[in-house]
PDB file of C-alpha atoms and ligand atoms in Angstrom:
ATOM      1  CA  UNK L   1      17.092  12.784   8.226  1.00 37.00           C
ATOM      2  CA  UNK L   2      19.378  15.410   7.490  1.00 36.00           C
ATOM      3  CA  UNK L   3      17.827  18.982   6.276  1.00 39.00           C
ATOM      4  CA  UNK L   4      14.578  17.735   7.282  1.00 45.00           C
ATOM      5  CA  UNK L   5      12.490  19.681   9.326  1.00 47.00           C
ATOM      6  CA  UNK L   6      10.310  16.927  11.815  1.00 49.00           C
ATOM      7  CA  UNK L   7       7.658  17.203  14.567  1.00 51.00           C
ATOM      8  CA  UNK L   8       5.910  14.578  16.796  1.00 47.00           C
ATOM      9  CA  UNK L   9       2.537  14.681  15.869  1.00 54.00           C
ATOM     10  CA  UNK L  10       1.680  12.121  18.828  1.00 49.00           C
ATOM     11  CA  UNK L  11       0.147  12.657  21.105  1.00 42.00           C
ATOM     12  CA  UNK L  12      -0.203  16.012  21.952  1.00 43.00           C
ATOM     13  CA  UNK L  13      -0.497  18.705  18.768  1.00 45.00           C
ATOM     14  CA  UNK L  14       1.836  20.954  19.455  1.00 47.00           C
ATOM     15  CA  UNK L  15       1.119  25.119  18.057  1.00 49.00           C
ATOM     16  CA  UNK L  16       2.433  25.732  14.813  1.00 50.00           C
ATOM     17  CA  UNK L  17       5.459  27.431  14.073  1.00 52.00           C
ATOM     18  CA  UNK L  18       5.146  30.244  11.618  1.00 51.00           C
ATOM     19  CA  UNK L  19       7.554  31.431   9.357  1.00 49.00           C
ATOM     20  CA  UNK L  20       8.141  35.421   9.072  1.00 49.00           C
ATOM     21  CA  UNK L  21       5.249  37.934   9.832  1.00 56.00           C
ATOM     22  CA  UNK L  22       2.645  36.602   7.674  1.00 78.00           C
ATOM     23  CA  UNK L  23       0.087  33.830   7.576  1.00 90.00           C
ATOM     24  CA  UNK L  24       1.355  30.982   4.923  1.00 96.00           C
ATOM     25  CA  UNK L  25      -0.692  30.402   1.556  1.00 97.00           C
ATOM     26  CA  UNK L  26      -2.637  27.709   1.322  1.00 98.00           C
ATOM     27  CA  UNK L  27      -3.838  26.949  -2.693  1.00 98.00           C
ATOM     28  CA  UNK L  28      -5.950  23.980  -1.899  1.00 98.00           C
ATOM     29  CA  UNK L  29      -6.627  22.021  -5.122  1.00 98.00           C
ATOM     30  CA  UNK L  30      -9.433  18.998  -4.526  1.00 97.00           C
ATOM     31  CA  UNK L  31     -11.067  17.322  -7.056  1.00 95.00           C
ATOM     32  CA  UNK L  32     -12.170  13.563  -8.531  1.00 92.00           C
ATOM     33  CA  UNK L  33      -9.948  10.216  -8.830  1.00 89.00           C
ATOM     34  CA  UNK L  34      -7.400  10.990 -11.711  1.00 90.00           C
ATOM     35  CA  UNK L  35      -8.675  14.141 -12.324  1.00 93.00           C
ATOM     36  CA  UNK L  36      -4.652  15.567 -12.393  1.00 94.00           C
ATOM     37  CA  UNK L  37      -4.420  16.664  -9.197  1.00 95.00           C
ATOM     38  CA  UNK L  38      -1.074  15.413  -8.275  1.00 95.00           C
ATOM     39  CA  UNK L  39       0.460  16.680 -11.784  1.00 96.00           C
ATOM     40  CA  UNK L  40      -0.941  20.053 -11.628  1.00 97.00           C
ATOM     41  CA  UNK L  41      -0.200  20.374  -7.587  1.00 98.00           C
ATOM     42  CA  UNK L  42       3.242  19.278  -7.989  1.00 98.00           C
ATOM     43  CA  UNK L  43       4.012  21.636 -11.046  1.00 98.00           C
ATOM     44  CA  UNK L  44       2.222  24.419  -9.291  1.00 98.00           C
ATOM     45  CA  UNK L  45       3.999  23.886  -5.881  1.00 98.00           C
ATOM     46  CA  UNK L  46       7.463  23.804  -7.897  1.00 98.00           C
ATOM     47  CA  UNK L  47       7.111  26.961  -9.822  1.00 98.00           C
ATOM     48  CA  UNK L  48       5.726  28.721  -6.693  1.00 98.00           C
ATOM     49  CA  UNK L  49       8.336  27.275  -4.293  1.00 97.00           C
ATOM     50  CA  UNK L  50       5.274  25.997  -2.297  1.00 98.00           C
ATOM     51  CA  UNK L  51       5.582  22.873  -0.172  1.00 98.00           C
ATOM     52  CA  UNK L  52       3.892  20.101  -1.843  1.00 98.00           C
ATOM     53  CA  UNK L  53       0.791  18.136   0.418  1.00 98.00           C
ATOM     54  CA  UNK L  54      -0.311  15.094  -0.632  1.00 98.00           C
ATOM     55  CA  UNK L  55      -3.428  14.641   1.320  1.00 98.00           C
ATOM     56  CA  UNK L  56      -4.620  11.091  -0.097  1.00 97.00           C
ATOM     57  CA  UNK L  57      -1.088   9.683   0.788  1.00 98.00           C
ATOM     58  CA  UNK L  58      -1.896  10.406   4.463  1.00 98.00           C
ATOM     59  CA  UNK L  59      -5.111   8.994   4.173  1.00 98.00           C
ATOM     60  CA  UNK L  60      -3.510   6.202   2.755  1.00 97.00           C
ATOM     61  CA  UNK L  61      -1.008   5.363   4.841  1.00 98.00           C
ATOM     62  CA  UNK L  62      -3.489   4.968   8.132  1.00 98.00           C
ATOM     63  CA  UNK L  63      -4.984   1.915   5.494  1.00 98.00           C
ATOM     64  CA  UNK L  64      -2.353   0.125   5.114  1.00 98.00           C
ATOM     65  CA  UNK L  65      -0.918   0.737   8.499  1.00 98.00           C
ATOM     66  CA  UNK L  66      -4.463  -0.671   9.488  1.00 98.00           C
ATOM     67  CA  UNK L  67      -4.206  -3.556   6.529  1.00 98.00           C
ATOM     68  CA  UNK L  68      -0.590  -4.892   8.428  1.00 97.00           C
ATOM     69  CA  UNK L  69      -1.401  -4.782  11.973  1.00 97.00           C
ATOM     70  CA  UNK L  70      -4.653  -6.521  11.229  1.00 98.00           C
ATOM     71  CA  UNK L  71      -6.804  -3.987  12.329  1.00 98.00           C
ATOM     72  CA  UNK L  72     -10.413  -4.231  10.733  1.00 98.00           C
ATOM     73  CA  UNK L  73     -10.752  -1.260   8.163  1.00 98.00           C
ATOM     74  CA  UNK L  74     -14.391  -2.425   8.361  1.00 98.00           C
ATOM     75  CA  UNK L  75     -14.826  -1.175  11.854  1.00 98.00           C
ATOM     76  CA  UNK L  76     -14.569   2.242  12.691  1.00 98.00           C
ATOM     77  CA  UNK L  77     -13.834   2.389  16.409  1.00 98.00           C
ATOM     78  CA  UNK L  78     -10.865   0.062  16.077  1.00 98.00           C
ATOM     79  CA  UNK L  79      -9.664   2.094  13.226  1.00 98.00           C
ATOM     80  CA  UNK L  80     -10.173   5.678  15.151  1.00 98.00           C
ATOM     81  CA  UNK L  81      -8.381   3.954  18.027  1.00 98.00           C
ATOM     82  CA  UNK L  82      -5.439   3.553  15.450  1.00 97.00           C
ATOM     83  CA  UNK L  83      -5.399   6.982  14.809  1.00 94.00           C
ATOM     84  CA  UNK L  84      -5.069   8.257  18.465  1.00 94.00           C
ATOM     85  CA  UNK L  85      -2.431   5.650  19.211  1.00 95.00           C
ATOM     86  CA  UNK L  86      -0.042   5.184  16.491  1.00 96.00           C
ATOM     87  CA  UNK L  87       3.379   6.930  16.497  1.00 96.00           C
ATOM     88  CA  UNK L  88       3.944  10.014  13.355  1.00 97.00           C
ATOM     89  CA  UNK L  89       5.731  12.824  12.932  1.00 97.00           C
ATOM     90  CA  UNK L  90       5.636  15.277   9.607  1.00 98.00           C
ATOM     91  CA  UNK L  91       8.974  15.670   8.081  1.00 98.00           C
ATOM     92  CA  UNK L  92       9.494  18.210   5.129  1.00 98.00           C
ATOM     93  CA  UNK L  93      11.454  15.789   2.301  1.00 97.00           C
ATOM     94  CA  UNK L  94      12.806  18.276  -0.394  1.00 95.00           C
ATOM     95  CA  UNK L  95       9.477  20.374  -0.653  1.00 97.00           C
ATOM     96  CA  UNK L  96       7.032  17.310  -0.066  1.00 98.00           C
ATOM     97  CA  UNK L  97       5.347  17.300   3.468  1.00 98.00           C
ATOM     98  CA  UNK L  98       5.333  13.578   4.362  1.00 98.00           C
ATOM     99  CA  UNK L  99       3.616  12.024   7.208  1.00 98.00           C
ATOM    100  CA  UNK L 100       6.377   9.210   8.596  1.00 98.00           C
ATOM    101  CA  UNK L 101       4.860   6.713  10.955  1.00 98.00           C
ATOM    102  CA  UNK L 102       7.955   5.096  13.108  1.00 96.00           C
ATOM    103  CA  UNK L 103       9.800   7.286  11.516  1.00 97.00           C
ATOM    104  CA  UNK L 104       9.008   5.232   8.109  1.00 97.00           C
ATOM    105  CA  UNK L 105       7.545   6.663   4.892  1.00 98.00           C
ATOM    106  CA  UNK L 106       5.754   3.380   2.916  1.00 98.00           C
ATOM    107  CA  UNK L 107       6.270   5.281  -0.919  1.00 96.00           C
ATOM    108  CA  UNK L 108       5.451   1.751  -2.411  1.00 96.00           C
ATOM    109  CA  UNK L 109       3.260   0.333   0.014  1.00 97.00           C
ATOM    110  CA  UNK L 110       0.217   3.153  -0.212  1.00 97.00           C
ATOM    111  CA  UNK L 111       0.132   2.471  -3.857  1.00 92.00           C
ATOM    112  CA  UNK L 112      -1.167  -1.419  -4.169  1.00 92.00           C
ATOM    113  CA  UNK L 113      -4.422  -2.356  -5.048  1.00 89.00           C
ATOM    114  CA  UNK L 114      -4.957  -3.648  -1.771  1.00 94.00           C
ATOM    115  CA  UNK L 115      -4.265  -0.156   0.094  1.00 95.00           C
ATOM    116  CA  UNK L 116      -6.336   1.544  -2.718  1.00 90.00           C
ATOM    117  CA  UNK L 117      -9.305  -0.785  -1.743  1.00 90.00           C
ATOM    118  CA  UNK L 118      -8.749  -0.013   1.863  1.00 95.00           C
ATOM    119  CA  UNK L 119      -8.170   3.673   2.069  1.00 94.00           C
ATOM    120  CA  UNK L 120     -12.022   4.379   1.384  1.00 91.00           C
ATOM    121  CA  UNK L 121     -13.120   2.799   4.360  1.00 94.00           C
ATOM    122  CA  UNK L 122     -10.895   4.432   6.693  1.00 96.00           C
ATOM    123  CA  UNK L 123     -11.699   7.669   5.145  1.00 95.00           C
ATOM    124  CA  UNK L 124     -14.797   7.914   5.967  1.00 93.00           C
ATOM    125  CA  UNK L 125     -14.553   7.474   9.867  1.00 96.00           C
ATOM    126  CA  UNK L 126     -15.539  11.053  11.208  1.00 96.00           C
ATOM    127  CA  UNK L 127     -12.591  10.826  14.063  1.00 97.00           C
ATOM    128  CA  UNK L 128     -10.052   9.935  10.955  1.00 98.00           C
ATOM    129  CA  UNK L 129     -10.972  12.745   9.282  1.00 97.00           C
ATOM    130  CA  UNK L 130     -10.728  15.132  12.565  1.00 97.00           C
ATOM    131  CA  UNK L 131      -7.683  13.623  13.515  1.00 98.00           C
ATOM    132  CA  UNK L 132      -6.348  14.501   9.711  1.00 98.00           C
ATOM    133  CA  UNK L 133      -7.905  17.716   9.359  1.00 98.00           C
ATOM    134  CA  UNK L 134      -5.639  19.050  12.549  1.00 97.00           C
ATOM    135  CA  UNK L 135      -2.456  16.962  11.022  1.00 98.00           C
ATOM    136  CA  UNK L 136      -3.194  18.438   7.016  1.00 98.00           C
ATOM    137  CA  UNK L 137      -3.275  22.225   9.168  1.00 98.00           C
ATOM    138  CA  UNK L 138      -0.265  21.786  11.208  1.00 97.00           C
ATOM    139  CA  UNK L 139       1.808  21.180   7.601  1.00 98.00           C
ATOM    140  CA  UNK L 140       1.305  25.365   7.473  1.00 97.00           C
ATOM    141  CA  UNK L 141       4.314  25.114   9.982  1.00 97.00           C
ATOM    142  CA  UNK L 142       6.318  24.449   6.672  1.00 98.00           C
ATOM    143  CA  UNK L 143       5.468  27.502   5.240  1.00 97.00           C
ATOM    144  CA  UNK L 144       3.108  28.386   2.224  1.00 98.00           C
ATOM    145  CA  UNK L 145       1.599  25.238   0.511  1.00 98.00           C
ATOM    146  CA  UNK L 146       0.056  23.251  -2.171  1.00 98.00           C
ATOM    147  CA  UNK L 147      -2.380  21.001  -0.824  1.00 98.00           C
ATOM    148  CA  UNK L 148      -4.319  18.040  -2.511  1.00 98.00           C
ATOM    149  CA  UNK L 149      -7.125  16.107  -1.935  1.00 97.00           C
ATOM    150  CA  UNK L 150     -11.047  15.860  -1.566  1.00 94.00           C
ATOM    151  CA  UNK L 151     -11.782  18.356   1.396  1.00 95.00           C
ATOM    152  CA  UNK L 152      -9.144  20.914   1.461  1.00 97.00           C
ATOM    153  CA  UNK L 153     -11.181  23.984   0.037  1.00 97.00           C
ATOM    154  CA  UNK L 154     -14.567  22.565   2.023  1.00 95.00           C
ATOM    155  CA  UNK L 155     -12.898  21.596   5.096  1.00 95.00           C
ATOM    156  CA  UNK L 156      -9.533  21.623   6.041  1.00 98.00           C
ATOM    157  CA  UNK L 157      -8.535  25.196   4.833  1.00 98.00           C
ATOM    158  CA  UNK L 158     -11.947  26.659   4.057  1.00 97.00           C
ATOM    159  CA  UNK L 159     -10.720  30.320   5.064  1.00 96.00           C
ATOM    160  CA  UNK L 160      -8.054  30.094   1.782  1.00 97.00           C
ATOM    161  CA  UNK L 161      -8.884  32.403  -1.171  1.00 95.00           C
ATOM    162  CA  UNK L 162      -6.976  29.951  -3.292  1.00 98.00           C
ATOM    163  CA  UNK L 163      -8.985  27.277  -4.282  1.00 98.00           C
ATOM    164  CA  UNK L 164      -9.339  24.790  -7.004  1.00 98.00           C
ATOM    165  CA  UNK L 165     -11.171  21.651  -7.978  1.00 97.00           C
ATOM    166  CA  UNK L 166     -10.544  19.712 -11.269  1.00 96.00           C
ATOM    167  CA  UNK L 167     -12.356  16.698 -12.878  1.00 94.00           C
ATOM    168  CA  UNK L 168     -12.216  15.159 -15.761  1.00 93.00           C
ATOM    169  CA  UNK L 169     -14.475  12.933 -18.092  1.00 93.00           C
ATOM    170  CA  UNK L 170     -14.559   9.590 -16.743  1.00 92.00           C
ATOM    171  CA  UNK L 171     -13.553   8.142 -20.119  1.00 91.00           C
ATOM    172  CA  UNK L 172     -10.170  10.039 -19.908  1.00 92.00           C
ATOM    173  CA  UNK L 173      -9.661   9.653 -16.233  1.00 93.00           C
ATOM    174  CA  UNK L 174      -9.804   5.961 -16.280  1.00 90.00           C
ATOM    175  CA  UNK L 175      -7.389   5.732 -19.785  1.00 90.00           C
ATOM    176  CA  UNK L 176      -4.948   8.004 -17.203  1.00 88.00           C
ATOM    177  CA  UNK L 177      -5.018   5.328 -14.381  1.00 85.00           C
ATOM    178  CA  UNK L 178      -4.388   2.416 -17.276  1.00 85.00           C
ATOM    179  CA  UNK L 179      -1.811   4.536 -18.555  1.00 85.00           C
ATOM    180  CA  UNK L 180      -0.178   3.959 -14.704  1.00 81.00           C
ATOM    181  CA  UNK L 181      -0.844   0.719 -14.748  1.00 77.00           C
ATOM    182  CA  UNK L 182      -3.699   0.772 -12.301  1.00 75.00           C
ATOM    183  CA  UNK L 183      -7.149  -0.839 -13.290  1.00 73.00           C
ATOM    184  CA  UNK L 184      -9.944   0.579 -10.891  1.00 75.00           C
ATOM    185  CA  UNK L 185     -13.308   1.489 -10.841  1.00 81.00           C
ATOM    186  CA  UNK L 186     -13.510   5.446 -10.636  1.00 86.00           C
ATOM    187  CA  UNK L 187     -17.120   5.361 -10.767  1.00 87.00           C
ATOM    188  CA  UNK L 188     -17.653   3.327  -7.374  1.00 85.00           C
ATOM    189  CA  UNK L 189     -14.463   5.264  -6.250  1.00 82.00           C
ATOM    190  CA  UNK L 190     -16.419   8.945  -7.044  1.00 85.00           C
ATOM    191  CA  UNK L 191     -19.650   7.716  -4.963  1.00 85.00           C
ATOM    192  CA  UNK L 192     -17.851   6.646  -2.125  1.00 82.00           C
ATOM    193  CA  UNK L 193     -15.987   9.646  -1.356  1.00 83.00           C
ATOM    194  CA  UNK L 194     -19.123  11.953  -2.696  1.00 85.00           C
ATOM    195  CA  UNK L 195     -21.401  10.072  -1.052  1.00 85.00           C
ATOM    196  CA  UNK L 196     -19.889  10.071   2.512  1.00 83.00           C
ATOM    197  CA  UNK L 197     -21.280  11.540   5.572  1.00 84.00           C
ATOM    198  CA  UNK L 198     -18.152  12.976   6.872  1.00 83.00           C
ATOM    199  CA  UNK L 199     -16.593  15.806   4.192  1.00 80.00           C
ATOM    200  CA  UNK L 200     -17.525  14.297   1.363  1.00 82.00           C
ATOM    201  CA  UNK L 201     -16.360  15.635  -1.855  1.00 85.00           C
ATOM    202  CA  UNK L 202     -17.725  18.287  -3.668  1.00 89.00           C
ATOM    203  CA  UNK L 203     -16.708  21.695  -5.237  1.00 92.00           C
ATOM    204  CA  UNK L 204     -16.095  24.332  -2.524  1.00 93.00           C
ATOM    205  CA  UNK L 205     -17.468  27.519  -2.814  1.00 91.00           C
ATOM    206  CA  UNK L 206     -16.177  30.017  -4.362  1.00 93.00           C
ATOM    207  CA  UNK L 207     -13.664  27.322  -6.265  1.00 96.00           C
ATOM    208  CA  UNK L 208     -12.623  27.683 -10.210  1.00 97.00           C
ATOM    209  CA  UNK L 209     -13.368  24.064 -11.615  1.00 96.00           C
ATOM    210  CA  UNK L 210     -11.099  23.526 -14.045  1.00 96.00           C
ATOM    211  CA  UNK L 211     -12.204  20.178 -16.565  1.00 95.00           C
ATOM    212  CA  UNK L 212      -9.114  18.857 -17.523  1.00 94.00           C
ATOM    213  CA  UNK L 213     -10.457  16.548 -20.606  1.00 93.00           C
ATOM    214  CA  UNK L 214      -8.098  17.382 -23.109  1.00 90.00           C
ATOM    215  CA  UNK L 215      -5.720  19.318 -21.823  1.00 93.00           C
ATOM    216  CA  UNK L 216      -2.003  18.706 -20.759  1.00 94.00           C
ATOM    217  CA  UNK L 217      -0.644  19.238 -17.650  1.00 94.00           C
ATOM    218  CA  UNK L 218       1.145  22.381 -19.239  1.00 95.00           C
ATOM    219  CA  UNK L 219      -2.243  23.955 -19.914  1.00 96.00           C
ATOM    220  CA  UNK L 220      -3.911  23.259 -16.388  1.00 97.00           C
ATOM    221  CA  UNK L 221      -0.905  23.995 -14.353  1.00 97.00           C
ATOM    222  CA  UNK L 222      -0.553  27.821 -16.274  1.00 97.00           C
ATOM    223  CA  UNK L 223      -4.164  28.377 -15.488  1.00 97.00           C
ATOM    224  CA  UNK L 224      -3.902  27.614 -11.781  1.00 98.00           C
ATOM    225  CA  UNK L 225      -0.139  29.754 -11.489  1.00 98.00           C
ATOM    226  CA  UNK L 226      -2.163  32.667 -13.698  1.00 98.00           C
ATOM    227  CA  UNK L 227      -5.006  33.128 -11.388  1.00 97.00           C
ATOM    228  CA  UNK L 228      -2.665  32.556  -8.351  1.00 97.00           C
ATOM    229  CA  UNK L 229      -0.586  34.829  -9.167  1.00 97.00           C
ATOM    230  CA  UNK L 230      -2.782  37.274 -10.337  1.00 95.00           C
ATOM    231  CA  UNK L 231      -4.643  37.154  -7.168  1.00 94.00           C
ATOM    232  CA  UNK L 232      -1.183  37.867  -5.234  1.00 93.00           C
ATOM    233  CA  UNK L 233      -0.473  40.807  -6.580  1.00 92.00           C
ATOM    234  CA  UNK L 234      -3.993  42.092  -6.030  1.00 90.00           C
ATOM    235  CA  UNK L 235      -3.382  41.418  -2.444  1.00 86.00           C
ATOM    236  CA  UNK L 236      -0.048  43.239  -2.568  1.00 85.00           C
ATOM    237  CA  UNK L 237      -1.243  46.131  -4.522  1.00 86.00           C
ATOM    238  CA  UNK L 238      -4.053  46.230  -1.983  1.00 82.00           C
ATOM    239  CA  UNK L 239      -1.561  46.151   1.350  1.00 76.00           C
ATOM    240  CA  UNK L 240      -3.675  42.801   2.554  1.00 69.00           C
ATOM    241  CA  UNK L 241      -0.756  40.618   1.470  1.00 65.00           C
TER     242      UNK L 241
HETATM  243  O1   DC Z   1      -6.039  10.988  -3.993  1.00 71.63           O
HETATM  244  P1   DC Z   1      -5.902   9.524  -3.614  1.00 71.63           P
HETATM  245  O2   DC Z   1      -6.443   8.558  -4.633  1.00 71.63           O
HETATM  246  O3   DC Z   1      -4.516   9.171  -3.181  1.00 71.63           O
HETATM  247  O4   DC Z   1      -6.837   9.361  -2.327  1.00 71.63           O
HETATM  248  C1   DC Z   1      -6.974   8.153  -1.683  1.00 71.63           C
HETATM  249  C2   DC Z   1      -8.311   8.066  -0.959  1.00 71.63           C
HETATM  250  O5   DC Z   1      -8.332   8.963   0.136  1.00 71.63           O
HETATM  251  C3   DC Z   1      -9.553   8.358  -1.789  1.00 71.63           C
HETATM  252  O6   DC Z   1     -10.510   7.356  -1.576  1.00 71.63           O
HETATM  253  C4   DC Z   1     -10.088   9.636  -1.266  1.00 71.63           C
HETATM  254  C5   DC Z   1      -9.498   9.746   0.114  1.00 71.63           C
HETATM  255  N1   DC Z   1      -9.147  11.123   0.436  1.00 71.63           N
HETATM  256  C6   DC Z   1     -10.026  11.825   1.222  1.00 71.63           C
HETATM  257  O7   DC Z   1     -11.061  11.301   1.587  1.00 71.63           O
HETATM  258  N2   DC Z   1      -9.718  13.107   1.561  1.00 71.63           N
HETATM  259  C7   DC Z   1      -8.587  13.686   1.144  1.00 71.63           C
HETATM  260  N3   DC Z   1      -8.320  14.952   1.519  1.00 71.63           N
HETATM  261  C8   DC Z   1      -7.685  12.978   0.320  1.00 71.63           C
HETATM  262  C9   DC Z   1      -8.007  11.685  -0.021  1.00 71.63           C
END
């Protein structure tokens, strides 16, 4: 893959590299199902010249790795035993962090209705979520990011001073997955990942929650670059950055 960077991330974790003096950025932006996460992380990454992490697609890809080697999604040990064992490396693909595994990225495959079912499940085995938490950190060999999902700000980057969480009204989140083409049930999908034991999702503190009913991506994504921005030049005028 050329001008990728890659690492093994099986089976030992090897240190992070870090680029230049200081410690990368992390702006961490969690939130509900449709809520605009991917828009606004995507825009915010690109005007920043962040890397891009999509955290779901990770979680994602151990389902439907799980869904076509047969491995019951249903049973957690056999599922956390998938997750010690299975061969992945990160590879930096034009800005987007992507988590390969046999050196394959399955762009089409994590989006069916039948991974989407599936991802839940795995999700919410405590070992997955270790096992992802020290994956999602290593990306910070990469450089500074912009990192989505449910447990970013809470868990996997809780020391970050850059953290958001959007939602949305149900109402509008659900006429933005039928917009994709995706019919789902965002209600059942918001208890399942609120409602878990391990890192389940809910607004980290110190967060700004940003409801982003009504407004475009335009709107959202200037908010988030305002305050990020603002905040790094307080650090710079402060010598801390
Ligand atoms: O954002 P998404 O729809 O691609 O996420 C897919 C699933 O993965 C969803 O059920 C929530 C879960 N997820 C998680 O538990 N933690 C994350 N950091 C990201 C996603």
């Amino acid at each position: 893959m050329k001008g990728q960077q890659a690492e093994s991330t099986s089976p030992t974790p090897r240190k992070p590299r870090r680029r230049g003096r200081s410690k990368p950025i992390v702006v961490a932006i969690d939130g509900t199902s449709a809520s605009g996460k991917s828009t606004n992380a995507k825009r915010v990454a690109k005007a920043l010249n962040f890397r891009y992490v999509d955290t779901g697609a990770m979680y994602r890809t151990l389902a439907w790795y799980c869904l076509k080697r047969g491995v019951d999604i249903h049973a957690p040990k056999a599922v956390a035993a998938v997750c010690r064992k299975w061969k992945t490396r990160l590879v930096d693909a034009d800005g987007q962090i992507r988590l390969l595994v046999d050196g394959y990225y399955p762009e089409r495959e994590i989006r069916t209705a039948e991974t989407s079912a599936a991802v839940p499940h795995v999700a919410a085995v405590p070992q997955v979520r270790q096992w992802m938490k020290r994956l999602q950190r290593r990306c910070a060999q990469f450089g500074n990011l912009v990192m989505e999902g449910r447990d970013i700000g809470t868990n996997v980057f809780p020391e970050t001073e850059f953290k958001f969480y959007l939602d949305a009204s149900l109402a509008e989140r659900a006429k933005r997955r039928e917009a994709d083409g995706i019919r789902e049930d965002l209600a059942q999908r918001d208890r399942r990942d609120s409602q878990r034991a391990a890192a389940p999702l809910m607004v980290p503190l110190g967060a700004v929650v940003i409801d982003t009913s009504g407004r475009t991506p335009e709107e959202t994504s200037r908010e988030i670059l305002d305050r990020v921005r603002s905040k790094l030049e307080t650090r710079r005028s402060d010598g801390t950055g």
